[in-house]
Amino acid sequence: MKKSDLTWDQTLRFRLLEIVLQWEGRLTTNHLCSAFEIGRQQASKDINRYIKEFSPDGLEYDRQLKGYKPTKRFVPQFSQGTVNEYLHLLHQDKAQTSMLSLMDLRYGHTEVLDVPPRHVDPQIVRGLVQAARNQLRVDVEYASLSSERELGRNIVPHSLIYDGIRWHVRAYCEEKKDYLDFVMSRFRGVPDLLDASEHGREQDSKWNTEVEVVIIPNPCLTPGQQAIIAQDYAMQEGQLRFTRRLPLVHYALDRMQVSYDGQHADRPLLYPLVLANRSALIAQGCT
């Protein structure tokens, strides 16, 4: 059977099937049942049909996992095989976004600027996700820019973070004895899952602290330019206010090109937004 002969719903289910299989390493009928609100019998038929017609050598049933796992011959046909597909799927699930977003619809009169994704090995993602779900310690290699070497680290990951360009892992670092952010594309090798840890998400005080961010138009702009910027962001009384987890504030500011260390004075058009409550955020532990 050709892909073009499949229904739209079937194509969606096959795409989700591939993404979960590749990046989690374990596929069950439950994944399809939960995502598409279908019965277990229909989900089983979908998996068997996918195996028979599109990937007879790409996946196998593992009794220990109680699910299907990818073989070395698995090649995605309904998905792109990039980590961003899986990570964005997790984000969409958290936000309860419509499954329509799986289709990545594009039209001739629109264009989406896709930033080239950073390479992340599926085995690394599987290990980190499993560790985060079960609060496990992980022994993994990490490439550090400061030392220019790959160093072994024992971490306890608890959350994946997307900053608009790249993905990070929030984790407790046993060497630094603190919670830090690690760039996901800099992990190397296969994570070695260890025992459970007492350092989970609940113990990350900064992660569990939400702060208010106050942004204003750059005061070095003309009054007319400031009015345009205020309109761009639907500011109320010349201010844009929102809350973020403490460790995520700098990601939000960088993505919005908000000036927070004085560089806006010399190049106001490059930094049309300025952080208005920097002192308050520093006092709350934001660096």
PDB file of C-alpha atoms in Angstrom:
ATOM      1  CA  MET A   1       0.000   0.000   0.000  1.00  0.00           C
ATOM      2  CA  LYS A   2       1.122   3.540  -0.777  1.00  0.00           C
ATOM      3  CA  LYS A   3       1.164   6.321   1.797  1.00  0.00           C
ATOM      4  CA  SER A   4      -1.214   8.281  -0.409  1.00  0.00           C
ATOM      5  CA  ASP A   5      -3.848   5.559   0.040  1.00  0.00           C
ATOM      6  CA  LEU A   6      -3.997   6.084   3.799  1.00  0.00           C
ATOM      7  CA  THR A   7      -6.643   8.187   5.473  1.00  0.00           C
ATOM      8  CA  TRP A   8      -5.646  11.417   7.177  1.00  0.00           C
ATOM      9  CA  ASP A   9      -6.321   9.891  10.625  1.00  0.00           C
ATOM     10  CA  GLN A  10      -4.243   6.832   9.804  1.00  0.00           C
ATOM     11  CA  THR A  11      -1.317   8.966   8.708  1.00  0.00           C
ATOM     12  CA  LEU A  12      -1.493  10.899  11.967  1.00  0.00           C
ATOM     13  CA  ARG A  13      -1.443   7.693  14.000  1.00  0.00           C
ATOM     14  CA  PHE A  14       1.503   6.290  12.072  1.00  0.00           C
ATOM     15  CA  ARG A  15       3.455   9.496  12.595  1.00  0.00           C
ATOM     16  CA  LEU A  16       2.867   9.457  16.350  1.00  0.00           C
ATOM     17  CA  LEU A  17       3.744   5.758  16.399  1.00  0.00           C
ATOM     18  CA  GLU A  18       7.127   6.459  14.815  1.00  0.00           C
ATOM     19  CA  ILE A  19       7.966   9.423  17.036  1.00  0.00           C
ATOM     20  CA  VAL A  20       7.237   7.536  20.254  1.00  0.00           C
ATOM     21  CA  LEU A  21       9.018   4.401  19.024  1.00  0.00           C
ATOM     22  CA  GLN A  22      12.183   6.251  18.028  1.00  0.00           C
ATOM     23  CA  TRP A  23      12.563   8.631  20.963  1.00  0.00           C
ATOM     24  CA  GLU A  24      11.109   6.660  23.868  1.00  0.00           C
ATOM     25  CA  GLY A  25      12.186   3.234  22.672  1.00  0.00           C
ATOM     26  CA  ARG A  26       8.917   1.631  23.766  1.00  0.00           C
ATOM     27  CA  LEU A  27       5.579   1.702  21.966  1.00  0.00           C
ATOM     28  CA  THR A  28       2.317   0.297  23.329  1.00  0.00           C
ATOM     29  CA  THR A  29      -1.304   0.439  22.232  1.00  0.00           C
ATOM     30  CA  ASN A  30      -1.804   2.831  25.135  1.00  0.00           C
ATOM     31  CA  HIS A  31       0.081   5.595  23.302  1.00  0.00           C
ATOM     32  CA  LEU A  32      -2.389   5.535  20.398  1.00  0.00           C
ATOM     33  CA  CYS A  33      -5.427   4.997  22.629  1.00  0.00           C
ATOM     34  CA  SER A  34      -4.619   8.037  24.783  1.00  0.00           C
ATOM     35  CA  ALA A  35      -3.647  10.354  21.931  1.00  0.00           C
ATOM     36  CA  PHE A  36      -6.512   9.583  19.558  1.00  0.00           C
ATOM     37  CA  GLU A  37      -9.219   8.282  21.911  1.00  0.00           C
ATOM     38  CA  ILE A  38      -9.487   4.966  20.083  1.00  0.00           C
ATOM     39  CA  GLY A  39      -9.970   1.460  21.449  1.00  0.00           C
ATOM     40  CA  ARG A  40      -7.179  -0.973  22.188  1.00  0.00           C
ATOM     41  CA  GLN A  41      -8.302  -3.236  19.330  1.00  0.00           C
ATOM     42  CA  GLN A  42      -8.023  -0.406  16.795  1.00  0.00           C
ATOM     43  CA  ALA A  43      -4.635   0.620  18.168  1.00  0.00           C
ATOM     44  CA  SER A  44      -3.378  -2.957  17.869  1.00  0.00           C
ATOM     45  CA  LYS A  45      -4.618  -3.118  14.273  1.00  0.00           C
ATOM     46  CA  ASP A  46      -2.763   0.123  13.493  1.00  0.00           C
ATOM     47  CA  ILE A  47       0.530  -1.203  14.857  1.00  0.00           C
ATOM     48  CA  ASN A  48       0.201  -4.533  13.047  1.00  0.00           C
ATOM     49  CA  ARG A  49      -0.701  -2.764   9.807  1.00  0.00           C
ATOM     50  CA  TYR A  50       2.287  -0.460  10.122  1.00  0.00           C
ATOM     51  CA  ILE A  51       4.590  -3.449  10.646  1.00  0.00           C
ATOM     52  CA  LYS A  52       3.131  -5.476   7.793  1.00  0.00           C
ATOM     53  CA  GLU A  53       2.884  -2.764   5.149  1.00  0.00           C
ATOM     54  CA  PHE A  54       5.611  -0.251   5.984  1.00  0.00           C
ATOM     55  CA  SER A  55       8.228  -1.626   8.374  1.00  0.00           C
ATOM     56  CA  PRO A  56       8.355  -5.420   8.662  1.00  0.00           C
ATOM     57  CA  ASP A  57      11.919  -5.346  10.029  1.00  0.00           C
ATOM     58  CA  GLY A  58      11.795  -2.008  11.852  1.00  0.00           C
ATOM     59  CA  LEU A  59      10.309  -2.983  15.210  1.00  0.00           C
ATOM     60  CA  GLU A  60       9.951  -6.014  17.409  1.00  0.00           C
ATOM     61  CA  TYR A  61       7.958  -6.942  20.488  1.00  0.00           C
ATOM     62  CA  ASP A  62       9.915  -7.074  23.747  1.00  0.00           C
ATOM     63  CA  ARG A  63       8.227  -9.124  26.485  1.00  0.00           C
ATOM     64  CA  GLN A  64      10.311  -7.494  29.196  1.00  0.00           C
ATOM     65  CA  LEU A  65       9.305  -3.992  28.077  1.00  0.00           C
ATOM     66  CA  LYS A  66       5.751  -5.167  27.381  1.00  0.00           C
ATOM     67  CA  GLY A  67       5.835  -3.155  24.184  1.00  0.00           C
ATOM     68  CA  TYR A  68       7.512  -2.710  20.815  1.00  0.00           C
ATOM     69  CA  LYS A  69      11.047  -1.396  20.452  1.00  0.00           C
ATOM     70  CA  PRO A  70      12.903  -0.185  17.316  1.00  0.00           C
ATOM     71  CA  THR A  71      15.442  -2.450  15.662  1.00  0.00           C
ATOM     72  CA  LYS A  72      18.637  -1.285  13.971  1.00  0.00           C
ATOM     73  CA  ARG A  73      16.717  -1.413  10.687  1.00  0.00           C
ATOM     74  CA  PHE A  74      14.030   1.028  11.796  1.00  0.00           C
ATOM     75  CA  VAL A  75      13.724   3.988   9.423  1.00  0.00           C
ATOM     76  CA  PRO A  76      10.992   6.622   9.986  1.00  0.00           C
ATOM     77  CA  GLN A  77       8.698   7.099   6.996  1.00  0.00           C
ATOM     78  CA  PHE A  78       5.912   9.279   8.361  1.00  0.00           C
ATOM     79  CA  SER A  79       8.083  11.542  10.517  1.00  0.00           C
ATOM     80  CA  GLN A  80      11.316  13.463  10.014  1.00  0.00           C
ATOM     81  CA  GLY A  81      13.295  11.577  12.638  1.00  0.00           C
ATOM     82  CA  THR A  82      14.424  14.752  14.435  1.00  0.00           C
ATOM     83  CA  VAL A  83      14.415  15.213  18.189  1.00  0.00           C
ATOM     84  CA  ASN A  84      12.442  18.450  17.867  1.00  0.00           C
ATOM     85  CA  GLU A  85       9.423  16.449  16.687  1.00  0.00           C
ATOM     86  CA  TYR A  86       9.361  14.462  19.905  1.00  0.00           C
ATOM     87  CA  LEU A  87      10.183  17.333  22.245  1.00  0.00           C
ATOM     88  CA  HIS A  88       7.594  19.614  20.671  1.00  0.00           C
ATOM     89  CA  LEU A  89       5.089  16.784  20.971  1.00  0.00           C
ATOM     90  CA  LEU A  90       5.761  16.677  24.713  1.00  0.00           C
ATOM     91  CA  HIS A  91       5.275  20.437  24.880  1.00  0.00           C
ATOM     92  CA  GLN A  92       2.014  20.245  22.930  1.00  0.00           C
ATOM     93  CA  ASP A  93       0.754  17.479  25.185  1.00  0.00           C
ATOM     94  CA  LYS A  94       1.488  19.562  28.270  1.00  0.00           C
ATOM     95  CA  ALA A  95      -0.329  22.525  26.732  1.00  0.00           C
ATOM     96  CA  GLN A  96      -3.149  20.217  25.568  1.00  0.00           C
ATOM     97  CA  THR A  97      -2.678  21.424  22.020  1.00  0.00           C
ATOM     98  CA  SER A  98      -4.763  19.852  19.277  1.00  0.00           C
ATOM     99  CA  MET A  99      -3.336  16.748  17.639  1.00  0.00           C
ATOM    100  CA  LEU A 100      -3.712  18.621  14.360  1.00  0.00           C
ATOM    101  CA  SER A 101      -0.312  20.118  15.094  1.00  0.00           C
ATOM    102  CA  LEU A 102       1.203  16.720  14.338  1.00  0.00           C
ATOM    103  CA  MET A 103       0.542  17.252  10.657  1.00  0.00           C
ATOM    104  CA  ASP A 104       2.822  20.269  10.250  1.00  0.00           C
ATOM    105  CA  LEU A 105       0.496  21.743   7.634  1.00  0.00           C
ATOM    106  CA  ARG A 106       2.095  24.187   5.177  1.00  0.00           C
ATOM    107  CA  TYR A 107       0.431  26.255   2.480  1.00  0.00           C
ATOM    108  CA  GLY A 108       1.748  28.128  -0.539  1.00  0.00           C
ATOM    109  CA  HIS A 109       0.917  31.505   0.967  1.00  0.00           C
ATOM    110  CA  THR A 110       2.734  30.903   4.259  1.00  0.00           C
ATOM    111  CA  GLU A 111       6.325  30.249   5.208  1.00  0.00           C
ATOM    112  CA  VAL A 112       7.716  29.075   8.557  1.00  0.00           C
ATOM    113  CA  LEU A 113      11.345  29.827   9.365  1.00  0.00           C
ATOM    114  CA  ASP A 114      12.764  26.576  10.722  1.00  0.00           C
ATOM    115  CA  VAL A 115      16.060  26.920  12.580  1.00  0.00           C
ATOM    116  CA  PRO A 116      18.393  23.970  11.821  1.00  0.00           C
ATOM    117  CA  PRO A 117      17.992  21.532  14.731  1.00  0.00           C
ATOM    118  CA  ARG A 118      20.933  20.530  16.885  1.00  0.00           C
ATOM    119  CA  HIS A 119      21.877  16.874  16.731  1.00  0.00           C
ATOM    120  CA  VAL A 120      20.675  14.739  19.637  1.00  0.00           C
ATOM    121  CA  ASP A 121      21.046  10.957  19.742  1.00  0.00           C
ATOM    122  CA  PRO A 122      17.751   9.077  20.358  1.00  0.00           C
ATOM    123  CA  GLN A 123      19.432   6.881  22.991  1.00  0.00           C
ATOM    124  CA  ILE A 124      20.305   9.975  25.014  1.00  0.00           C
ATOM    125  CA  VAL A 125      16.729  11.266  24.918  1.00  0.00           C
ATOM    126  CA  ARG A 126      15.313   7.876  25.932  1.00  0.00           C
ATOM    127  CA  GLY A 127      17.624   7.676  28.922  1.00  0.00           C
ATOM    128  CA  LEU A 128      17.034  11.236  30.122  1.00  0.00           C
ATOM    129  CA  VAL A 129      13.253  10.977  29.743  1.00  0.00           C
ATOM    130  CA  GLN A 130      13.149   7.685  31.648  1.00  0.00           C
ATOM    131  CA  ALA A 131      15.339   9.111  34.405  1.00  0.00           C
ATOM    132  CA  ALA A 132      13.203  12.252  34.709  1.00  0.00           C
ATOM    133  CA  ARG A 133       9.989  10.243  34.948  1.00  0.00           C
ATOM    134  CA  ASN A 134      11.380   7.994  37.683  1.00  0.00           C
ATOM    135  CA  GLN A 135      13.720  10.446  39.483  1.00  0.00           C
ATOM    136  CA  LEU A 136      16.803   8.362  38.737  1.00  0.00           C
ATOM    137  CA  ARG A 137      20.473   9.247  38.874  1.00  0.00           C
ATOM    138  CA  VAL A 138      22.216   9.185  35.494  1.00  0.00           C
ATOM    139  CA  ASP A 139      25.880   8.675  34.665  1.00  0.00           C
ATOM    140  CA  VAL A 140      26.502  10.467  31.370  1.00  0.00           C
ATOM    141  CA  GLU A 141      29.231  12.220  29.395  1.00  0.00           C
ATOM    142  CA  TYR A 142      28.813  15.968  28.815  1.00  0.00           C
ATOM    143  CA  ALA A 143      30.853  18.198  26.487  1.00  0.00           C
ATOM    144  CA  SER A 144      31.804  21.354  28.350  1.00  0.00           C
ATOM    145  CA  LEU A 145      32.667  24.540  26.477  1.00  0.00           C
ATOM    146  CA  SER A 146      34.748  25.821  29.383  1.00  0.00           C
ATOM    147  CA  SER A 147      37.037  22.783  29.531  1.00  0.00           C
ATOM    148  CA  GLU A 148      36.609  21.738  25.869  1.00  0.00           C
ATOM    149  CA  ARG A 149      36.434  18.135  27.058  1.00  0.00           C
ATOM    150  CA  GLU A 150      33.811  15.449  27.511  1.00  0.00           C
ATOM    151  CA  LEU A 151      33.455  14.921  31.243  1.00  0.00           C
ATOM    152  CA  GLY A 152      31.538  12.263  33.123  1.00  0.00           C
ATOM    153  CA  ARG A 153      28.738  13.626  35.265  1.00  0.00           C
ATOM    154  CA  ASN A 154      26.183  12.153  37.605  1.00  0.00           C
ATOM    155  CA  ILE A 155      22.947  14.109  37.290  1.00  0.00           C
ATOM    156  CA  VAL A 156      19.288  13.718  38.224  1.00  0.00           C
ATOM    157  CA  PRO A 157      17.167  15.220  35.415  1.00  0.00           C
ATOM    158  CA  HIS A 158      13.646  16.393  36.166  1.00  0.00           C
ATOM    159  CA  SER A 159      12.468  18.623  33.274  1.00  0.00           C
ATOM    160  CA  LEU A 160      13.106  19.332  29.606  1.00  0.00           C
ATOM    161  CA  ILE A 161      13.202  23.011  28.608  1.00  0.00           C
ATOM    162  CA  TYR A 162      12.738  24.596  25.182  1.00  0.00           C
ATOM    163  CA  ASP A 163      14.038  28.161  24.936  1.00  0.00           C
ATOM    164  CA  GLY A 164      12.752  28.797  21.423  1.00  0.00           C
ATOM    165  CA  ILE A 165      15.939  27.631  19.693  1.00  0.00           C
ATOM    166  CA  ARG A 166      17.398  24.671  21.571  1.00  0.00           C
ATOM    167  CA  TRP A 167      16.459  22.151  24.256  1.00  0.00           C
ATOM    168  CA  HIS A 168      17.930  21.945  27.746  1.00  0.00           C
ATOM    169  CA  VAL A 169      17.687  19.494  30.613  1.00  0.00           C
ATOM    170  CA  ARG A 170      17.131  20.818  34.123  1.00  0.00           C
ATOM    171  CA  ALA A 171      18.918  18.489  36.520  1.00  0.00           C
ATOM    172  CA  TYR A 172      20.632  18.185  39.875  1.00  0.00           C
ATOM    173  CA  CYS A 173      24.401  17.988  39.378  1.00  0.00           C
ATOM    174  CA  GLU A 174      26.130  15.882  42.029  1.00  0.00           C
ATOM    175  CA  GLU A 175      29.503  17.500  41.289  1.00  0.00           C
ATOM    176  CA  LYS A 176      28.262  21.096  41.689  1.00  0.00           C
ATOM    177  CA  LYS A 177      25.698  20.082  44.337  1.00  0.00           C
ATOM    178  CA  ASP A 178      23.157  22.343  42.689  1.00  0.00           C
ATOM    179  CA  TYR A 179      20.430  22.337  40.048  1.00  0.00           C
ATOM    180  CA  LEU A 180      21.724  23.402  36.630  1.00  0.00           C
ATOM    181  CA  ASP A 181      20.638  23.559  32.986  1.00  0.00           C
ATOM    182  CA  PHE A 182      22.416  21.305  30.487  1.00  0.00           C
ATOM    183  CA  VAL A 183      22.249  21.758  26.703  1.00  0.00           C
ATOM    184  CA  MET A 184      20.760  18.520  25.410  1.00  0.00           C
ATOM    185  CA  SER A 185      22.869  18.369  22.237  1.00  0.00           C
ATOM    186  CA  ARG A 186      26.080  18.266  24.321  1.00  0.00           C
ATOM    187  CA  PHE A 187      25.421  14.917  25.969  1.00  0.00           C
ATOM    188  CA  ARG A 188      27.523  12.090  24.587  1.00  0.00           C
ATOM    189  CA  GLY A 189      27.278   8.309  24.609  1.00  0.00           C
ATOM    190  CA  VAL A 190      24.480   6.293  26.216  1.00  0.00           C
ATOM    191  CA  PRO A 191      23.173   7.414  29.637  1.00  0.00           C
ATOM    192  CA  ASP A 192      23.684   4.813  32.342  1.00  0.00           C
ATOM    193  CA  LEU A 193      20.622   4.763  34.581  1.00  0.00           C
ATOM    194  CA  LEU A 194      21.497   4.296  38.252  1.00  0.00           C
ATOM    195  CA  ASP A 195      19.457   4.238  41.439  1.00  0.00           C
ATOM    196  CA  ALA A 196      16.755   6.608  42.661  1.00  0.00           C
ATOM    197  CA  SER A 197      17.702  10.009  44.081  1.00  0.00           C
ATOM    198  CA  GLU A 198      16.287  12.313  46.713  1.00  0.00           C
ATOM    199  CA  HIS A 199      17.024  15.326  44.482  1.00  0.00           C
ATOM    200  CA  GLY A 200      13.898  15.713  42.374  1.00  0.00           C
ATOM    201  CA  ARG A 201      11.780  18.520  41.009  1.00  0.00           C
ATOM    202  CA  GLU A 202      10.216  19.285  44.392  1.00  0.00           C
ATOM    203  CA  GLN A 203      13.638  19.994  45.923  1.00  0.00           C
ATOM    204  CA  ASP A 204      14.597  22.481  43.179  1.00  0.00           C
ATOM    205  CA  SER A 205      13.624  25.661  45.008  1.00  0.00           C
ATOM    206  CA  LYS A 206      14.457  28.002  42.132  1.00  0.00           C
ATOM    207  CA  TRP A 207      12.433  25.918  39.682  1.00  0.00           C
ATOM    208  CA  ASN A 208       9.434  26.066  42.007  1.00  0.00           C
ATOM    209  CA  THR A 209       9.700  29.843  42.429  1.00  0.00           C
ATOM    210  CA  GLU A 210       7.709  31.969  39.993  1.00  0.00           C
ATOM    211  CA  VAL A 211       8.566  35.641  39.605  1.00  0.00           C
ATOM    212  CA  GLU A 212       6.938  38.550  37.821  1.00  0.00           C
ATOM    213  CA  VAL A 213       8.813  40.085  34.909  1.00  0.00           C
ATOM    214  CA  VAL A 214       8.111  43.718  33.985  1.00  0.00           C
ATOM    215  CA  ILE A 215       9.151  44.950  30.529  1.00  0.00           C
ATOM    216  CA  ILE A 216       8.861  48.468  29.106  1.00  0.00           C
ATOM    217  CA  PRO A 217       9.736  50.140  25.785  1.00  0.00           C
ATOM    218  CA  ASN A 218      13.316  51.334  25.598  1.00  0.00           C
ATOM    219  CA  PRO A 219      13.260  54.840  27.144  1.00  0.00           C
ATOM    220  CA  CYS A 220      16.012  55.900  24.712  1.00  0.00           C
ATOM    221  CA  LEU A 221      13.540  55.613  21.820  1.00  0.00           C
ATOM    222  CA  THR A 222      11.429  58.570  20.779  1.00  0.00           C
ATOM    223  CA  PRO A 223       7.932  58.817  22.311  1.00  0.00           C
ATOM    224  CA  GLY A 224       6.452  57.796  18.967  1.00  0.00           C
ATOM    225  CA  GLN A 225       8.711  54.744  18.725  1.00  0.00           C
ATOM    226  CA  GLN A 226       7.887  53.752  22.294  1.00  0.00           C
ATOM    227  CA  ALA A 227       4.183  53.933  21.472  1.00  0.00           C
ATOM    228  CA  ILE A 228       4.691  51.580  18.514  1.00  0.00           C
ATOM    229  CA  ILE A 229       6.549  49.058  20.691  1.00  0.00           C
ATOM    230  CA  ALA A 230       3.863  49.266  23.376  1.00  0.00           C
ATOM    231  CA  GLN A 231       1.226  48.534  20.743  1.00  0.00           C
ATOM    232  CA  ASP A 232       3.275  45.617  19.357  1.00  0.00           C
ATOM    233  CA  TYR A 233       3.048  43.830  22.715  1.00  0.00           C
ATOM    234  CA  ALA A 234      -0.390  45.094  23.789  1.00  0.00           C
ATOM    235  CA  MET A 235       1.174  46.720  26.854  1.00  0.00           C
ATOM    236  CA  GLN A 236      -1.047  48.039  29.595  1.00  0.00           C
ATOM    237  CA  GLU A 237      -0.033  51.490  30.868  1.00  0.00           C
ATOM    238  CA  GLY A 238       3.287  51.128  29.071  1.00  0.00           C
ATOM    239  CA  GLN A 239       4.220  47.815  30.690  1.00  0.00           C
ATOM    240  CA  LEU A 240       4.214  44.130  29.760  1.00  0.00           C
ATOM    241  CA  ARG A 241       3.940  41.839  32.782  1.00  0.00           C
ATOM    242  CA  PHE A 242       4.214  38.050  32.890  1.00  0.00           C
ATOM    243  CA  THR A 243       5.383  35.358  35.301  1.00  0.00           C
ATOM    244  CA  ARG A 244       8.060  32.718  34.724  1.00  0.00           C
ATOM    245  CA  ARG A 245       9.901  30.101  36.714  1.00  0.00           C
ATOM    246  CA  LEU A 246      13.037  31.737  38.125  1.00  0.00           C
ATOM    247  CA  PRO A 247      15.602  29.719  36.071  1.00  0.00           C
ATOM    248  CA  LEU A 248      13.671  30.415  32.855  1.00  0.00           C
ATOM    249  CA  VAL A 249      13.606  34.211  33.063  1.00  0.00           C
ATOM    250  CA  HIS A 250      16.869  34.753  31.151  1.00  0.00           C
ATOM    251  CA  TYR A 251      15.679  32.475  28.328  1.00  0.00           C
ATOM    252  CA  ALA A 252      12.528  34.568  27.915  1.00  0.00           C
ATOM    253  CA  LEU A 253      14.495  37.834  27.962  1.00  0.00           C
ATOM    254  CA  ASP A 254      17.039  36.612  25.419  1.00  0.00           C
ATOM    255  CA  ARG A 255      14.360  35.312  23.073  1.00  0.00           C
ATOM    256  CA  MET A 256      12.509  38.650  23.181  1.00  0.00           C
ATOM    257  CA  GLN A 257      15.779  40.620  22.853  1.00  0.00           C
ATOM    258  CA  VAL A 258      15.157  42.415  26.111  1.00  0.00           C
ATOM    259  CA  SER A 259      17.997  44.550  27.431  1.00  0.00           C
ATOM    260  CA  TYR A 260      18.776  43.949  31.098  1.00  0.00           C
ATOM    261  CA  ASP A 261      22.372  45.124  31.552  1.00  0.00           C
ATOM    262  CA  GLY A 262      22.445  48.618  30.045  1.00  0.00           C
ATOM    263  CA  GLN A 263      23.304  47.843  26.421  1.00  0.00           C
ATOM    264  CA  HIS A 264      20.034  49.412  25.221  1.00  0.00           C
ATOM    265  CA  ALA A 265      21.315  52.984  25.538  1.00  0.00           C
ATOM    266  CA  ASP A 266      23.820  52.780  22.690  1.00  0.00           C
ATOM    267  CA  ARG A 267      21.652  50.739  20.274  1.00  0.00           C
ATOM    268  CA  PRO A 268      18.002  51.455  21.097  1.00  0.00           C
ATOM    269  CA  LEU A 269      16.634  50.075  17.807  1.00  0.00           C
ATOM    270  CA  LEU A 270      18.400  46.757  18.410  1.00  0.00           C
ATOM    271  CA  TYR A 271      16.964  46.542  21.939  1.00  0.00           C
ATOM    272  CA  PRO A 272      13.467  48.042  21.816  1.00  0.00           C
ATOM    273  CA  LEU A 273      12.533  46.353  25.109  1.00  0.00           C
ATOM    274  CA  VAL A 274      14.051  46.929  28.553  1.00  0.00           C
ATOM    275  CA  LEU A 275      13.687  44.969  31.796  1.00  0.00           C
ATOM    276  CA  ALA A 276      12.170  47.360  34.329  1.00  0.00           C
ATOM    277  CA  ASN A 277      12.431  45.312  37.534  1.00  0.00           C
ATOM    278  CA  ARG A 278      15.946  43.903  37.310  1.00  0.00           C
ATOM    279  CA  SER A 279      16.837  44.793  40.924  1.00  0.00           C
ATOM    280  CA  ALA A 280      13.768  42.970  42.246  1.00  0.00           C
ATOM    281  CA  LEU A 281      14.584  39.855  40.219  1.00  0.00           C
ATOM    282  CA  ILE A 282      18.221  39.841  41.383  1.00  0.00           C
ATOM    283  CA  ALA A 283      16.996  40.108  44.961  1.00  0.00           C
ATOM    284  CA  GLN A 284      14.887  36.983  44.375  1.00  0.00           C
ATOM    285  CA  GLY A 285      17.887  35.031  43.106  1.00  0.00           C
ATOM    286  CA  CYS A 286      17.695  35.600  39.361  1.00  0.00           C
ATOM    287  CA  THR A 287      21.135  35.840  37.770  1.00  0.00           C
TER     288      THR A 287
END
